[in-house]
Coordinates of C-alpha atoms and ligand atoms in Angstrom, one line a residue:
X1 CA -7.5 -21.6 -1.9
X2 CA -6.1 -18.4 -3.0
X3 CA -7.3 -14.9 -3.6
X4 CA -5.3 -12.2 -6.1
X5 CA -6.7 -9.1 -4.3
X6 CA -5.5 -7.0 -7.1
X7 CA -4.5 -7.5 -10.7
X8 CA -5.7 -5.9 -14.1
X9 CA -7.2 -8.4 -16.4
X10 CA -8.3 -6.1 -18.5
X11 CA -4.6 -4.8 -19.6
X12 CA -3.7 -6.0 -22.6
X13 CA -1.3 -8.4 -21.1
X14 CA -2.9 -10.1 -19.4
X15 CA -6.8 -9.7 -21.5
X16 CA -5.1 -11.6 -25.1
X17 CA -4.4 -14.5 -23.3
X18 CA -7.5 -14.2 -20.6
X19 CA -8.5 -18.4 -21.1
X20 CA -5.4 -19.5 -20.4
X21 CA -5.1 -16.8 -17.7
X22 CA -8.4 -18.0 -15.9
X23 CA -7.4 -21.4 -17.1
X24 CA -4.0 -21.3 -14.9
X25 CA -6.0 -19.9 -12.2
X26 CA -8.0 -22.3 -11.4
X27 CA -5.0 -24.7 -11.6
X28 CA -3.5 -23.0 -9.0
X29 CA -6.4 -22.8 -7.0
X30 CA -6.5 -18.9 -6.8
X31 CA -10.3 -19.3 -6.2
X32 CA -11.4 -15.3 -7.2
X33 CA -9.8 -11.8 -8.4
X34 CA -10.1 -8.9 -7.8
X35 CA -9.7 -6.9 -11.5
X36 CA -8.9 -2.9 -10.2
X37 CA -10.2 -0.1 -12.0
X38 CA -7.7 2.7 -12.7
X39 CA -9.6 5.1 -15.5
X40 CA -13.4 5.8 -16.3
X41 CA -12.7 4.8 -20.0
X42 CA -11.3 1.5 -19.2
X43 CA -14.2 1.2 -16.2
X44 CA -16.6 -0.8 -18.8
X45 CA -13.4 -3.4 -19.8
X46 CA -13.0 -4.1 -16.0
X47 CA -17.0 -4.7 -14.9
X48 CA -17.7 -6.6 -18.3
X49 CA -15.3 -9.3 -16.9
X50 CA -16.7 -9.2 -13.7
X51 CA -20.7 -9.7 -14.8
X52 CA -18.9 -12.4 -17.0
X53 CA -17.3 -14.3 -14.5
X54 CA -18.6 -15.4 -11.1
X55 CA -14.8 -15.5 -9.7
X56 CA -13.8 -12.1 -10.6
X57 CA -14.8 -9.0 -9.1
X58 CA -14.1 -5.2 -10.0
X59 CA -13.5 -1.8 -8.5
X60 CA -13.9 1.6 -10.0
X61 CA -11.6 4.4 -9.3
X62 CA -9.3 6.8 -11.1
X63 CA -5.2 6.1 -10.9
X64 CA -3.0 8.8 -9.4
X65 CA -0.6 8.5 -12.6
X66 CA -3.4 9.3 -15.3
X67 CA -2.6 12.9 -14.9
X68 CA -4.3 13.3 -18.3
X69 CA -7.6 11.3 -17.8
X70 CA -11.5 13.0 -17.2
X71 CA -11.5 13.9 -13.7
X72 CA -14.3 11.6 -11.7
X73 CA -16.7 13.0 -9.6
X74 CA -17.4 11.9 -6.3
X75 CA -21.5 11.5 -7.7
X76 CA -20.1 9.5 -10.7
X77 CA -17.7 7.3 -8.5
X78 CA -20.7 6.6 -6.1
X79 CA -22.9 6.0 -9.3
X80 CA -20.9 3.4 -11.0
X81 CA -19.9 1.4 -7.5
X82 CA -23.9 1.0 -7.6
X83 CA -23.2 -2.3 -9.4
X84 CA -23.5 -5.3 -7.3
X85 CA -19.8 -7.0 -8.7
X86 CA -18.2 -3.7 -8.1
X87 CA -16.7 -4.3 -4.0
X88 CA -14.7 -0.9 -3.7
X89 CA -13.1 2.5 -4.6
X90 CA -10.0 2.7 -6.4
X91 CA -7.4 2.9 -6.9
X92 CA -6.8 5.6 -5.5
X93 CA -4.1 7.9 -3.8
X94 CA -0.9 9.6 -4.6
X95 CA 2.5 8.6 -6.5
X96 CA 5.3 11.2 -6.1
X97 CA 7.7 8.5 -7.9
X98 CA 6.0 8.5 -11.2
X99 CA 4.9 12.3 -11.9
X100 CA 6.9 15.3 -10.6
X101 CA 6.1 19.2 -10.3
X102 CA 2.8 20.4 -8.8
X103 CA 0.9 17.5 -7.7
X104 CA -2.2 19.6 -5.8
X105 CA -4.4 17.3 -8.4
X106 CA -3.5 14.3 -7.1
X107 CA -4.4 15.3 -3.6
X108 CA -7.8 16.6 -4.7
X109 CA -8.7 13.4 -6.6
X110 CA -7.7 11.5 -4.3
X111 CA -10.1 13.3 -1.4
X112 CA -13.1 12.9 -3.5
X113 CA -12.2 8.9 -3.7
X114 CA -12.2 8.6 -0.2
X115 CA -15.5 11.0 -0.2
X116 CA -17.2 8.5 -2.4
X117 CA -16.1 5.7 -0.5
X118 CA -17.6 7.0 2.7
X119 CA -20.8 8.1 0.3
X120 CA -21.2 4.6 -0.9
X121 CA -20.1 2.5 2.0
X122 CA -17.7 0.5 -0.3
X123 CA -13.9 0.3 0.9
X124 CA -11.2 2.0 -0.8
X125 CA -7.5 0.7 -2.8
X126 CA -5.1 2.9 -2.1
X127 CA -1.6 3.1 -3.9
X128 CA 0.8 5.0 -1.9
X129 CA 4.1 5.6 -3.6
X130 CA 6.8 7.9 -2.4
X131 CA 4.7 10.0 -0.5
X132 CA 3.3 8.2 2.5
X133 CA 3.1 10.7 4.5
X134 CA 0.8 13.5 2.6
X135 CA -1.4 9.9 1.9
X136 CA -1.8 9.0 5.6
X137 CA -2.4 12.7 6.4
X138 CA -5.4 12.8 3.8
X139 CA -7.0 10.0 4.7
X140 CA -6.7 11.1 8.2
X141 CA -8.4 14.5 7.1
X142 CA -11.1 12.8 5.4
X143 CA -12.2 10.6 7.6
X144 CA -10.9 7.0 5.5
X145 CA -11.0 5.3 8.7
X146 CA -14.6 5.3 8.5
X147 CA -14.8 3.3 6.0
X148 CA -11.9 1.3 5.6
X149 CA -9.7 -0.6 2.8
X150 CA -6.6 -1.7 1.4
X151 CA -3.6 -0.3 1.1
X152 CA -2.6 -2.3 -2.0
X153 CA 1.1 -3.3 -3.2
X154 CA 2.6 -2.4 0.2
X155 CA 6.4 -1.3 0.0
X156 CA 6.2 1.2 3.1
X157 CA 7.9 0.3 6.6
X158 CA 6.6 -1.1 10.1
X159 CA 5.2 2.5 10.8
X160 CA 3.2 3.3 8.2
X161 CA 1.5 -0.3 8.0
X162 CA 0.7 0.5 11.9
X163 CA -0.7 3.9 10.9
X164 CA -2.4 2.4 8.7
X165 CA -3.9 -0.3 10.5
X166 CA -5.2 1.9 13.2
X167 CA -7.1 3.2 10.2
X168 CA -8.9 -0.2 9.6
X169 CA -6.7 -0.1 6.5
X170 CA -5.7 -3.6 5.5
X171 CA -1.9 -4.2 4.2
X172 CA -1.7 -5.9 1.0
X173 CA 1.6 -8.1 -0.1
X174 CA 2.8 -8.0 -4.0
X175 CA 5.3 -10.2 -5.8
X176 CA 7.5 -7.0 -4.0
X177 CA 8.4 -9.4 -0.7
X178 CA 9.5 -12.1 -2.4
X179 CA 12.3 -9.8 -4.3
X180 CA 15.8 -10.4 -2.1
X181 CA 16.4 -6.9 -1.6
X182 CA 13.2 -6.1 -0.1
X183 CA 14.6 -6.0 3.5
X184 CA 12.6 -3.9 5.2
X185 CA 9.1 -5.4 3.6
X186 CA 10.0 -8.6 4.4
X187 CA 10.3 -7.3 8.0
X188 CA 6.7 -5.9 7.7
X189 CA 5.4 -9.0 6.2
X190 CA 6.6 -11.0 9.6
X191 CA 4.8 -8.2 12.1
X192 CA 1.2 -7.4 10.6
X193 CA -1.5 -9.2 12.6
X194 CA -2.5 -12.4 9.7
X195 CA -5.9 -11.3 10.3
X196 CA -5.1 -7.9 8.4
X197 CA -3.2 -8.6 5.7
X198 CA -4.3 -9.7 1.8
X199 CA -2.2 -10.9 -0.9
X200 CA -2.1 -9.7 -5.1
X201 CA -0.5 -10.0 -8.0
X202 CA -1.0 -6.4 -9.5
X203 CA -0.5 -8.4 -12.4
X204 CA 0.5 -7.9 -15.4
X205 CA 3.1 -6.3 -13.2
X206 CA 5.2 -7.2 -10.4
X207 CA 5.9 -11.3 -11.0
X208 CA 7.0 -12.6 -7.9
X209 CA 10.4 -14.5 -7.9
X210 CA 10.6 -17.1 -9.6
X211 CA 8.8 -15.1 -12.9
X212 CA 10.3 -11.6 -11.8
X213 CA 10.8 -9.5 -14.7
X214 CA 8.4 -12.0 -16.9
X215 CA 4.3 -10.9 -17.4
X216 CA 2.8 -11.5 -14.2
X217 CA -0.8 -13.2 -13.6
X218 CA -3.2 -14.2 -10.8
X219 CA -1.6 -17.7 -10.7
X220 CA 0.9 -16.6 -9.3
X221 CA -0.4 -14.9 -6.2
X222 CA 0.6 -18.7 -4.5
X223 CA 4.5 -17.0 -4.5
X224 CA 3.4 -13.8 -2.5
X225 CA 1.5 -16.3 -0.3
X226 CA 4.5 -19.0 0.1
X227 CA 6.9 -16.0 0.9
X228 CA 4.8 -14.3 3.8
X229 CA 4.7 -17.8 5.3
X230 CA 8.2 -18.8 4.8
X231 CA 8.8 -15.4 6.7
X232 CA 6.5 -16.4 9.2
X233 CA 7.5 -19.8 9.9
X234 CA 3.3 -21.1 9.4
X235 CA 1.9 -23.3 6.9
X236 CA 0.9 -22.2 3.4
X237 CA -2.4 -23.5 4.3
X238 CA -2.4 -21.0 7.0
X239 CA -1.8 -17.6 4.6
X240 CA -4.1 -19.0 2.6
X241 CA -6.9 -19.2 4.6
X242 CA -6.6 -16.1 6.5
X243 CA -6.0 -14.0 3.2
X244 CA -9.1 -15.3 2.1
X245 CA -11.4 -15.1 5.3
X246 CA -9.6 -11.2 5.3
X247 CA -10.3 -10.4 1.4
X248 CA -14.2 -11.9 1.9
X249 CA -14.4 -9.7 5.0
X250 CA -13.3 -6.3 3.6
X251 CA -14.9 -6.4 -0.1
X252 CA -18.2 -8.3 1.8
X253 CA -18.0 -11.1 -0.6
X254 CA -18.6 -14.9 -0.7
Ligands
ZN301 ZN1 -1.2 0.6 -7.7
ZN302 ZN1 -2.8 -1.7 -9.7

């Protein structure tokens, strides 16, 4: 069995087609989800799938890109992770691809994620994107290690996964390694320890080869999986399980 340790069920995408979304899941045998919270107004979308289905989990957390959305508070993070089905914070942490110009806001609202996390004692999705150093320095300052988490859709090198790791940060795998170009993941994907590393979709984004460019889903998680243990020279069976045992152990779920 397989676990999509990030996707958005809620988007559009992905939410007009949700039976036959769940539907291909279980054909698949991608067991659970994890459906990632990335705004306060689409919070409600994300847990209402979650208290509707057993297999689904959700975070809450406020996206570095939403430059424009209400501004969480570390007391109203801390309050809405409350929820039994709601395993973590995020996501969380700072794009310098996406936005340009002064991104001080980014920095802050990404401390007060990782000041909830520690608050609530729920582990933390953080998206790193061109700037993996100011988001390794931050969590550093703020004491992430403490708590732990994900960093989710890795695309960094061997160093920052190992700076991360020695953060009890996890290192998540998108559709990303199985793209021919992606040299120096691929690399990455062959060296972290198979006891710390998940696998996700990010769907609607991200479809793995052979569905790259098409709308991604859950179902296809089995790719990400098939590529880290083509790279590895294991079993699929072997990914599979230690993905899973991982995701259970971080997000505390059964
Ligand atoms: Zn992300
Ligand atoms: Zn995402």
């Amino acid at each position: 069995m397989f676990i999509d340790s990030h996707c958005h069920l809620n988007f559009p995408e992905l939410a007009e087609n949700l039976g036959e979304v769940l539907e291909n899941m279980r054909r698949s045998d991608v067991g659970q989800a994890l459906c990632v919270g990335v705004s306060l107004d689409k919070f409600p979308q994300v847990l209402a799938l979650a208290e509707q289905y057993e297999n689904i989990f959700a975070s809450v957390g406020v996206h570095p890109d939403h430059e424009l959305d209400a501004e969480p508070t570390q007391e109203m993070l801390v309050r809405l992770a409350q929820h039994a089905k709601v395993v973590a914070i995020g996501e969380t942490g700072l794009d310098y691809f996406r936005l340009k110009g002064d991104l001080e806001w980014q920095r802050i609202r990404f401390r007060t994620h990782i000041r909830a996390a520690r608050e609530c004692g729920k582990p933390l999705i953080v998206h790193t994107r061109a700037a993996a150093a100011d988001t390794l320095r931050i969590m550093e300052e703020e004491g992430a290690e403490q708590i732990g988490g994900v960093m989710h859709c890795f695309t960094e090198n061997m160093e920052v996964a190992e700076a991360a790791l020695a953060m009890n940060f996890y290192i998540s795998f998108s559709g990303i390694v199985t793209f021919k170009n992606a040299v120096v993941l691929k690399e990455v994907a062959r060296q972290v320890p198979l006891n710390r590393m998940l696998i996700e979709t990010d769907a609607p984004y991200l479809a793995p080869v052979p569905f790259r460019g098409k709308v991604n889903q859950p179902a296809y998680v089995k790719h990400v999986a098939e590529e880290v243990a083509r790279l590895r020279g294991i079993p699929l069976e072997e990914v599979a399980n230690a993905t899973t045992e991982n995701f259970r152990r971080l997000f505390h779920v059964l």
